[in-house]
Amino acid sequence: MASGACRHDECRCFLSCDLDVPIKFHVVEADYNLSTGRKHQELFVECKLYMNGVPFGLPAKTRLQDSGPPYCWNQLITLTTKYKDLISFSQLAFTVWDVSSGKDGDIVGGATISLFNSKMQLKTGRWKLRLWLKKEGDGSVPTSIPSKIPKNERSEIERLEGLINKYERGKIQHIDWLDRLTCSALEKAMKKKSGRIVNLYPSLIVELYSFDHKVIFQESGANFYGPAPVSLLNELVIIWDPELGRTNPSEHKH
């Protein structure tokens, strides 16, 4: 366990400032017909990291993919930036480009995802992001192309896929016997509906790196473990709280 892990029998976590490893994720696929009228398309995905709405570090690109739809890359992307350098308003912006025209490239669509949720936990696992057609990935705060599809606009298949993704990310409790029954019923329902119900929006599927424990945001540079200053001349002495800056497990266990 890293030195910044919260040592608690029931709640174990890492602090983002202690993760001295580069940011990694998989660009999986664009699971929608992105046809622009051309018979043959060559697509790649450009990935950029934004902090406070400003590009940070070098962008990364996937390889070209022309066998679709769906267009499957399933490619690991490693950024030059490390997790310890992230701030609370960090986002990944994705832009799908089509270079089949032979020009500089046409924008197919863009998607954006924030790396920390409202509880300041690092997002992990598989995410299905709404792909905004003809728009470039936007890392501004707030972004003009949010990744989530409004609940009242989701199809039944998109609702079921959302539940499956939550289950895979550990947001839904695992109960073996019930899981087997549920997964079987979900598979039948999705096969039945997939023939007559289509997703209302194109989407880009990415898979964020998962750690052994959840990761809580903590800004780098704060020294919570330094020796406490002691003064023999004053009646009041300043003592540093060793738990300053740590997350309260009772507030973040749900």
PDB file of C-alpha atoms in Angstrom:
ATOM      1  CA  MET A   1       0.000   0.000   0.000  1.00  0.00           C
ATOM      2  CA  ALA A   2       1.244   3.482  -0.796  1.00  0.00           C
ATOM      3  CA  SER A   3       2.398   5.760   2.015  1.00  0.00           C
ATOM      4  CA  GLY A   4      -0.601   8.008   1.482  1.00  0.00           C
ATOM      5  CA  ALA A   5      -3.186   5.254   1.863  1.00  0.00           C
ATOM      6  CA  CYS A   6      -5.814   5.739   4.548  1.00  0.00           C
ATOM      7  CA  ARG A   7      -5.118   3.036   7.114  1.00  0.00           C
ATOM      8  CA  HIS A   8      -8.513   1.882   8.224  1.00  0.00           C
ATOM      9  CA  ASP A   9      -9.933  -1.625   8.506  1.00  0.00           C
ATOM     10  CA  GLU A  10     -13.093  -0.775   6.619  1.00  0.00           C
ATOM     11  CA  CYS A  11     -11.950   2.027   4.335  1.00  0.00           C
ATOM     12  CA  ARG A  12      -8.731   1.843   2.381  1.00  0.00           C
ATOM     13  CA  CYS A  13      -7.849   4.429  -0.215  1.00  0.00           C
ATOM     14  CA  PHE A  14      -4.970   6.140  -1.962  1.00  0.00           C
ATOM     15  CA  LEU A  15      -4.319   9.871  -2.159  1.00  0.00           C
ATOM     16  CA  SER A  16      -3.853  11.159  -5.686  1.00  0.00           C
ATOM     17  CA  CYS A  17      -0.768  13.166  -4.668  1.00  0.00           C
ATOM     18  CA  ASP A  18       1.024   9.889  -3.813  1.00  0.00           C
ATOM     19  CA  LEU A  19       0.447   8.226  -7.198  1.00  0.00           C
ATOM     20  CA  ASP A  20       3.740   8.790  -9.001  1.00  0.00           C
ATOM     21  CA  VAL A  21       2.620   6.954 -12.145  1.00  0.00           C
ATOM     22  CA  PRO A  22       1.479   8.267 -15.548  1.00  0.00           C
ATOM     23  CA  ILE A  23      -2.222   8.552 -16.378  1.00  0.00           C
ATOM     24  CA  LYS A  24      -3.444   5.536 -18.358  1.00  0.00           C
ATOM     25  CA  PHE A  25      -6.709   4.560 -20.009  1.00  0.00           C
ATOM     26  CA  HIS A  26      -8.053   2.522 -22.919  1.00  0.00           C
ATOM     27  CA  VAL A  27      -9.884   4.002 -25.884  1.00  0.00           C
ATOM     28  CA  VAL A  28     -12.212   1.094 -26.639  1.00  0.00           C
ATOM     29  CA  GLU A  29     -14.607   1.938 -29.454  1.00  0.00           C
ATOM     30  CA  ALA A  30     -17.111   4.288 -31.031  1.00  0.00           C
ATOM     31  CA  ASP A  31     -20.228   2.146 -31.031  1.00  0.00           C
ATOM     32  CA  TYR A  32     -22.375   4.077 -33.458  1.00  0.00           C
ATOM     33  CA  ASN A  33     -22.652   4.484 -37.220  1.00  0.00           C
ATOM     34  CA  LEU A  34     -20.586   7.624 -37.779  1.00  0.00           C
ATOM     35  CA  SER A  35     -21.091   7.650 -41.514  1.00  0.00           C
ATOM     36  CA  THR A  36     -20.515  10.991 -43.209  1.00  0.00           C
ATOM     37  CA  GLY A  37     -21.521   9.796 -46.661  1.00  0.00           C
ATOM     38  CA  ARG A  38     -18.123   8.322 -47.509  1.00  0.00           C
ATOM     39  CA  LYS A  39     -17.863   4.615 -48.236  1.00  0.00           C
ATOM     40  CA  HIS A  40     -14.461   4.338 -46.593  1.00  0.00           C
ATOM     41  CA  GLN A  41     -13.519   6.199 -43.417  1.00  0.00           C
ATOM     42  CA  GLU A  42     -10.228   6.283 -41.556  1.00  0.00           C
ATOM     43  CA  LEU A  43     -10.734   7.398 -37.977  1.00  0.00           C
ATOM     44  CA  PHE A  44      -8.470   8.063 -35.029  1.00  0.00           C
ATOM     45  CA  VAL A  45      -9.076   9.523 -31.578  1.00  0.00           C
ATOM     46  CA  GLU A  46      -7.093  12.448 -30.189  1.00  0.00           C
ATOM     47  CA  CYS A  47      -6.878  12.625 -26.387  1.00  0.00           C
ATOM     48  CA  LYS A  48      -6.060  15.782 -24.425  1.00  0.00           C
ATOM     49  CA  LEU A  49      -5.789  16.469 -20.704  1.00  0.00           C
ATOM     50  CA  TYR A  50      -7.256  19.731 -19.395  1.00  0.00           C
ATOM     51  CA  MET A  51      -6.755  21.357 -15.999  1.00  0.00           C
ATOM     52  CA  ASN A  52      -9.019  24.242 -15.042  1.00  0.00           C
ATOM     53  CA  GLY A  53     -10.063  24.465 -18.672  1.00  0.00           C
ATOM     54  CA  VAL A  54      -6.495  24.776 -20.000  1.00  0.00           C
ATOM     55  CA  PRO A  55      -4.678  22.067 -22.038  1.00  0.00           C
ATOM     56  CA  PHE A  56      -1.941  20.395 -19.994  1.00  0.00           C
ATOM     57  CA  GLY A  57       0.853  18.198 -21.323  1.00  0.00           C
ATOM     58  CA  LEU A  58       1.126  16.595 -24.728  1.00  0.00           C
ATOM     59  CA  PRO A  59      -1.914  15.166 -26.533  1.00  0.00           C
ATOM     60  CA  ALA A  60      -2.017  11.488 -27.499  1.00  0.00           C
ATOM     61  CA  LYS A  61      -3.558   9.733 -30.492  1.00  0.00           C
ATOM     62  CA  THR A  62      -4.813   6.262 -31.283  1.00  0.00           C
ATOM     63  CA  ARG A  63      -3.927   4.376 -34.443  1.00  0.00           C
ATOM     64  CA  LEU A  64      -6.079   4.695 -37.559  1.00  0.00           C
ATOM     65  CA  GLN A  65      -9.142   2.456 -37.731  1.00  0.00           C
ATOM     66  CA  ASP A  66     -11.127   1.832 -40.903  1.00  0.00           C
ATOM     67  CA  SER A  67     -13.032  -1.384 -40.112  1.00  0.00           C
ATOM     68  CA  GLY A  68     -16.355  -0.168 -38.851  1.00  0.00           C
ATOM     69  CA  PRO A  69     -18.849   0.689 -37.653  1.00  0.00           C
ATOM     70  CA  PRO A  70     -18.376   0.085 -34.815  1.00  0.00           C
ATOM     71  CA  TYR A  71     -14.841   1.428 -34.885  1.00  0.00           C
ATOM     72  CA  CYS A  72     -12.809  -0.584 -32.376  1.00  0.00           C
ATOM     73  CA  TRP A  73      -9.391   0.587 -31.178  1.00  0.00           C
ATOM     74  CA  ASN A  74      -9.107  -1.040 -27.747  1.00  0.00           C
ATOM     75  CA  GLN A  75      -5.823   0.819 -27.400  1.00  0.00           C
ATOM     76  CA  LEU A  76      -3.943   1.717 -24.233  1.00  0.00           C
ATOM     77  CA  ILE A  77      -3.089   5.421 -24.017  1.00  0.00           C
ATOM     78  CA  THR A  78      -0.389   6.655 -21.632  1.00  0.00           C
ATOM     79  CA  LEU A  79      -0.078  10.392 -21.014  1.00  0.00           C
ATOM     80  CA  THR A  80       3.067  12.228 -19.953  1.00  0.00           C
ATOM     81  CA  THR A  81       1.268  13.678 -16.917  1.00  0.00           C
ATOM     82  CA  LYS A  82       1.162  11.731 -13.643  1.00  0.00           C
ATOM     83  CA  TYR A  83      -1.793  11.273 -11.305  1.00  0.00           C
ATOM     84  CA  LYS A  84      -0.005  13.229  -8.560  1.00  0.00           C
ATOM     85  CA  ASP A  85      -0.058  16.326 -10.804  1.00  0.00           C
ATOM     86  CA  LEU A  86      -3.837  16.363 -11.250  1.00  0.00           C
ATOM     87  CA  ILE A  87      -6.054  19.070  -9.805  1.00  0.00           C
ATOM     88  CA  SER A  88      -9.699  18.728  -8.850  1.00  0.00           C
ATOM     89  CA  PHE A  89     -10.926  20.181 -12.173  1.00  0.00           C
ATOM     90  CA  SER A  90      -9.086  17.761 -14.458  1.00  0.00           C
ATOM     91  CA  GLN A  91     -10.773  16.467 -17.595  1.00  0.00           C
ATOM     92  CA  LEU A  92     -10.011  14.228 -20.550  1.00  0.00           C
ATOM     93  CA  ALA A  93     -11.245  15.527 -23.898  1.00  0.00           C
ATOM     94  CA  PHE A  94     -11.563  13.192 -26.880  1.00  0.00           C
ATOM     95  CA  THR A  95     -11.933  14.184 -30.525  1.00  0.00           C
ATOM     96  CA  VAL A  96     -12.663  11.634 -33.252  1.00  0.00           C
ATOM     97  CA  TRP A  97     -11.068  12.635 -36.571  1.00  0.00           C
ATOM     98  CA  ASP A  98     -11.691  11.329 -40.088  1.00  0.00           C
ATOM     99  CA  VAL A  99      -8.670  11.592 -42.412  1.00  0.00           C
ATOM    100  CA  SER A 100     -10.128   9.676 -45.355  1.00  0.00           C
ATOM    101  CA  SER A 101     -10.613  12.908 -47.315  1.00  0.00           C
ATOM    102  CA  GLY A 102      -6.857  13.370 -47.602  1.00  0.00           C
ATOM    103  CA  LYS A 103      -6.980  16.834 -46.014  1.00  0.00           C
ATOM    104  CA  ASP A 104      -5.990  17.877 -42.506  1.00  0.00           C
ATOM    105  CA  GLY A 105      -8.902  15.855 -41.174  1.00  0.00           C
ATOM    106  CA  ASP A 106     -12.588  16.333 -40.503  1.00  0.00           C
ATOM    107  CA  ILE A 107     -14.013  16.388 -36.992  1.00  0.00           C
ATOM    108  CA  VAL A 108     -16.439  13.500 -36.516  1.00  0.00           C
ATOM    109  CA  GLY A 109     -17.308  14.278 -32.905  1.00  0.00           C
ATOM    110  CA  GLY A 110     -16.059  15.027 -29.419  1.00  0.00           C
ATOM    111  CA  ALA A 111     -16.522  13.763 -25.866  1.00  0.00           C
ATOM    112  CA  THR A 112     -15.309  14.906 -22.454  1.00  0.00           C
ATOM    113  CA  ILE A 113     -15.099  13.268 -19.023  1.00  0.00           C
ATOM    114  CA  SER A 114     -13.986  14.739 -15.690  1.00  0.00           C
ATOM    115  CA  LEU A 115     -11.460  12.567 -13.846  1.00  0.00           C
ATOM    116  CA  PHE A 116     -12.904  13.164 -10.360  1.00  0.00           C
ATOM    117  CA  ASN A 117     -16.538  12.818  -9.329  1.00  0.00           C
ATOM    118  CA  SER A 118     -18.512  15.102  -7.017  1.00  0.00           C
ATOM    119  CA  LYS A 119     -17.031  13.299  -3.980  1.00  0.00           C
ATOM    120  CA  MET A 120     -13.501  13.953  -5.263  1.00  0.00           C
ATOM    121  CA  GLN A 121     -12.928  10.276  -5.996  1.00  0.00           C
ATOM    122  CA  LEU A 122     -10.967   9.307  -9.103  1.00  0.00           C
ATOM    123  CA  LYS A 123     -13.211   7.768 -11.739  1.00  0.00           C
ATOM    124  CA  THR A 124     -12.256   4.255 -12.818  1.00  0.00           C
ATOM    125  CA  GLY A 125     -13.556   1.495 -15.051  1.00  0.00           C
ATOM    126  CA  ARG A 126     -15.600   1.535 -18.234  1.00  0.00           C
ATOM    127  CA  TRP A 127     -17.450   4.688 -19.304  1.00  0.00           C
ATOM    128  CA  LYS A 128     -19.802   5.283 -22.205  1.00  0.00           C
ATOM    129  CA  LEU A 129     -19.473   8.940 -23.208  1.00  0.00           C
ATOM    130  CA  ARG A 130     -21.887  10.843 -25.379  1.00  0.00           C
ATOM    131  CA  LEU A 131     -20.195  11.755 -28.658  1.00  0.00           C
ATOM    132  CA  TRP A 132     -21.246  15.196 -29.858  1.00  0.00           C
ATOM    133  CA  LEU A 133     -21.166  15.139 -33.656  1.00  0.00           C
ATOM    134  CA  LYS A 134     -19.142  17.800 -35.486  1.00  0.00           C
ATOM    135  CA  LYS A 135     -17.798  19.153 -32.180  1.00  0.00           C
ATOM    136  CA  GLU A 136     -14.246  19.003 -30.890  1.00  0.00           C
ATOM    137  CA  GLY A 137     -13.442  17.701 -27.413  1.00  0.00           C
ATOM    138  CA  ASP A 138     -13.968  20.589 -24.976  1.00  0.00           C
ATOM    139  CA  GLY A 139     -12.109  20.699 -21.663  1.00  0.00           C
ATOM    140  CA  SER A 140     -13.481  24.052 -20.496  1.00  0.00           C
ATOM    141  CA  VAL A 141     -15.163  24.393 -17.081  1.00  0.00           C
ATOM    142  CA  PRO A 142     -18.005  23.689 -17.434  1.00  0.00           C
ATOM    143  CA  THR A 143     -17.675  21.781 -20.679  1.00  0.00           C
ATOM    144  CA  SER A 144     -20.046  22.481 -23.551  1.00  0.00           C
ATOM    145  CA  ILE A 145     -20.263  18.763 -24.378  1.00  0.00           C
ATOM    146  CA  PRO A 146     -21.164  16.854 -21.177  1.00  0.00           C
ATOM    147  CA  SER A 147     -20.580  13.112 -21.304  1.00  0.00           C
ATOM    148  CA  LYS A 148     -23.848  12.026 -19.710  1.00  0.00           C
ATOM    149  CA  ILE A 149     -27.069  11.621 -21.655  1.00  0.00           C
ATOM    150  CA  PRO A 150     -30.070  13.126 -19.792  1.00  0.00           C
ATOM    151  CA  LYS A 151     -32.045  10.380 -18.052  1.00  0.00           C
ATOM    152  CA  ASN A 152     -35.291  11.350 -19.756  1.00  0.00           C
ATOM    153  CA  GLU A 153     -33.617  10.949 -23.172  1.00  0.00           C
ATOM    154  CA  ARG A 154     -32.035   7.522 -22.642  1.00  0.00           C
ATOM    155  CA  SER A 155     -33.325   4.436 -24.404  1.00  0.00           C
ATOM    156  CA  GLU A 156     -33.978   1.247 -22.429  1.00  0.00           C
ATOM    157  CA  ILE A 157     -30.754  -0.288 -23.719  1.00  0.00           C
ATOM    158  CA  GLU A 158     -28.762   2.769 -22.641  1.00  0.00           C
ATOM    159  CA  ARG A 159     -30.364   2.564 -19.186  1.00  0.00           C
ATOM    160  CA  LEU A 160     -29.426  -1.122 -18.873  1.00  0.00           C
ATOM    161  CA  GLU A 161     -25.885  -0.451 -20.082  1.00  0.00           C
ATOM    162  CA  GLY A 162     -25.545   2.274 -17.457  1.00  0.00           C
ATOM    163  CA  LEU A 163     -26.515  -0.169 -14.713  1.00  0.00           C
ATOM    164  CA  ILE A 164     -24.069  -2.765 -16.022  1.00  0.00           C
ATOM    165  CA  ASN A 165     -21.265  -0.192 -16.028  1.00  0.00           C
ATOM    166  CA  LYS A 166     -22.062   0.769 -12.428  1.00  0.00           C
ATOM    167  CA  TYR A 167     -21.963  -2.900 -11.472  1.00  0.00           C
ATOM    168  CA  GLU A 168     -18.579  -3.385 -13.152  1.00  0.00           C
ATOM    169  CA  ARG A 169     -17.178  -0.325 -11.337  1.00  0.00           C
ATOM    170  CA  GLY A 170     -18.306  -1.691  -7.971  1.00  0.00           C
ATOM    171  CA  LYS A 171     -21.060   0.887  -7.472  1.00  0.00           C
ATOM    172  CA  ILE A 172     -23.635  -1.910  -7.095  1.00  0.00           C
ATOM    173  CA  GLN A 173     -23.120  -4.602  -4.461  1.00  0.00           C
ATOM    174  CA  HIS A 174     -22.105  -8.031  -5.800  1.00  0.00           C
ATOM    175  CA  ILE A 175     -24.268 -10.962  -4.682  1.00  0.00           C
ATOM    176  CA  ASP A 176     -23.270 -14.087  -6.622  1.00  0.00           C
ATOM    177  CA  TRP A 177     -26.554 -15.980  -6.857  1.00  0.00           C
ATOM    178  CA  LEU A 178     -28.571 -12.829  -7.566  1.00  0.00           C
ATOM    179  CA  ASP A 179     -25.976 -11.559 -10.041  1.00  0.00           C
ATOM    180  CA  ARG A 180     -26.251 -14.727 -12.141  1.00  0.00           C
ATOM    181  CA  LEU A 181     -30.029 -14.408 -12.375  1.00  0.00           C
ATOM    182  CA  THR A 182     -29.865 -10.686 -13.107  1.00  0.00           C
ATOM    183  CA  CYS A 183     -27.147 -10.976 -15.764  1.00  0.00           C
ATOM    184  CA  SER A 184     -29.085 -13.724 -17.536  1.00  0.00           C
ATOM    185  CA  ALA A 185     -32.273 -11.633 -17.529  1.00  0.00           C
ATOM    186  CA  LEU A 186     -30.382  -8.536 -18.717  1.00  0.00           C
ATOM    187  CA  GLU A 187     -28.763 -10.450 -21.563  1.00  0.00           C
ATOM    188  CA  LYS A 188     -32.133 -11.723 -22.771  1.00  0.00           C
ATOM    189  CA  ALA A 189     -33.720  -8.275 -22.477  1.00  0.00           C
ATOM    190  CA  MET A 190     -30.911  -6.577 -24.405  1.00  0.00           C
ATOM    191  CA  LYS A 191     -30.994  -9.193 -27.185  1.00  0.00           C
ATOM    192  CA  LYS A 192     -34.750  -8.787 -27.466  1.00  0.00           C
ATOM    193  CA  LYS A 193     -34.630  -4.999 -27.626  1.00  0.00           C
ATOM    194  CA  SER A 194     -31.445  -4.542 -29.659  1.00  0.00           C
ATOM    195  CA  GLY A 195     -33.234  -5.487 -32.863  1.00  0.00           C
ATOM    196  CA  ARG A 196     -35.838  -2.750 -32.644  1.00  0.00           C
ATOM    197  CA  ILE A 197     -34.398  -0.077 -30.334  1.00  0.00           C
ATOM    198  CA  VAL A 198     -31.277   1.844 -31.199  1.00  0.00           C
ATOM    199  CA  ASN A 199     -29.201   4.227 -29.119  1.00  0.00           C
ATOM    200  CA  LEU A 200     -30.414   7.774 -29.551  1.00  0.00           C
ATOM    201  CA  TYR A 201     -26.913   9.226 -29.400  1.00  0.00           C
ATOM    202  CA  PRO A 202     -23.527   8.148 -30.760  1.00  0.00           C
ATOM    203  CA  SER A 203     -21.024   7.343 -28.051  1.00  0.00           C
ATOM    204  CA  LEU A 204     -17.366   6.733 -27.349  1.00  0.00           C
ATOM    205  CA  ILE A 205     -16.418   4.004 -24.891  1.00  0.00           C
ATOM    206  CA  VAL A 206     -13.294   4.449 -22.759  1.00  0.00           C
ATOM    207  CA  GLU A 207     -11.927   2.450 -19.851  1.00  0.00           C
ATOM    208  CA  LEU A 208     -10.110   4.360 -17.120  1.00  0.00           C
ATOM    209  CA  TYR A 209      -7.365   2.669 -15.127  1.00  0.00           C
ATOM    210  CA  SER A 210      -8.458   0.973 -11.889  1.00  0.00           C
ATOM    211  CA  PHE A 211      -6.356   0.779  -8.715  1.00  0.00           C
ATOM    212  CA  ASP A 212      -6.574  -1.758  -5.888  1.00  0.00           C
ATOM    213  CA  HIS A 213      -8.361   0.826  -3.733  1.00  0.00           C
ATOM    214  CA  LYS A 214     -10.304   3.965  -4.514  1.00  0.00           C
ATOM    215  CA  VAL A 215      -8.307   7.153  -5.042  1.00  0.00           C
ATOM    216  CA  ILE A 216      -9.197  10.391  -3.248  1.00  0.00           C
ATOM    217  CA  PHE A 217      -8.038  13.741  -4.587  1.00  0.00           C
ATOM    218  CA  GLN A 218      -5.342  15.483  -2.577  1.00  0.00           C
ATOM    219  CA  GLU A 219      -3.332  18.370  -3.954  1.00  0.00           C
ATOM    220  CA  SER A 220       0.415  17.840  -4.197  1.00  0.00           C
ATOM    221  CA  GLY A 221       2.779  20.008  -2.196  1.00  0.00           C
ATOM    222  CA  ALA A 222       0.948  20.101   1.130  1.00  0.00           C
ATOM    223  CA  ASN A 223       3.100  18.692   3.917  1.00  0.00           C
ATOM    224  CA  PHE A 224       0.860  17.154   6.552  1.00  0.00           C
ATOM    225  CA  TYR A 225       3.580  15.055   8.155  1.00  0.00           C
ATOM    226  CA  GLY A 226       6.192  17.668   9.034  1.00  0.00           C
ATOM    227  CA  PRO A 227       7.315  18.104  12.650  1.00  0.00           C
ATOM    228  CA  ALA A 228       5.134  20.345  14.773  1.00  0.00           C
ATOM    229  CA  PRO A 229       6.724  23.692  15.732  1.00  0.00           C
ATOM    230  CA  VAL A 230       7.397  23.921  19.468  1.00  0.00           C
ATOM    231  CA  SER A 231       7.904  27.109  21.441  1.00  0.00           C
ATOM    232  CA  LEU A 232       8.967  27.116  25.079  1.00  0.00           C
ATOM    233  CA  LEU A 233       8.170  30.797  25.488  1.00  0.00           C
ATOM    234  CA  ASN A 234       4.445  30.672  24.706  1.00  0.00           C
ATOM    235  CA  GLU A 235       1.647  29.074  26.668  1.00  0.00           C
ATOM    236  CA  LEU A 236      -0.146  28.208  23.410  1.00  0.00           C
ATOM    237  CA  VAL A 237       1.664  25.882  21.047  1.00  0.00           C
ATOM    238  CA  ILE A 238       0.666  25.208  17.423  1.00  0.00           C
ATOM    239  CA  ILE A 239       0.403  21.486  16.690  1.00  0.00           C
ATOM    240  CA  TRP A 240      -0.273  20.161  13.206  1.00  0.00           C
ATOM    241  CA  ASP A 241      -3.220  17.812  12.914  1.00  0.00           C
ATOM    242  CA  PRO A 242      -1.796  14.590  11.339  1.00  0.00           C
ATOM    243  CA  GLU A 243      -5.170  13.874   9.723  1.00  0.00           C
ATOM    244  CA  LEU A 244      -5.465  17.307   8.131  1.00  0.00           C
ATOM    245  CA  GLY A 245      -6.389  16.937   4.488  1.00  0.00           C
ATOM    246  CA  ARG A 246      -7.492  13.331   4.777  1.00  0.00           C
ATOM    247  CA  THR A 247     -10.949  12.243   3.787  1.00  0.00           C
ATOM    248  CA  ASN A 248     -13.498  11.428   6.458  1.00  0.00           C
ATOM    249  CA  PRO A 249     -14.431   7.770   5.764  1.00  0.00           C
ATOM    250  CA  SER A 250     -17.924   8.264   7.170  1.00  0.00           C
ATOM    251  CA  GLU A 251     -18.632  10.883   4.491  1.00  0.00           C
ATOM    252  CA  HIS A 252     -17.226   8.942   1.538  1.00  0.00           C
ATOM    253  CA  LYS A 253     -18.011   5.283   2.206  1.00  0.00           C
ATOM    254  CA  HIS A 254     -21.250   5.406   0.193  1.00  0.00           C
TER     255      HIS A 254
END
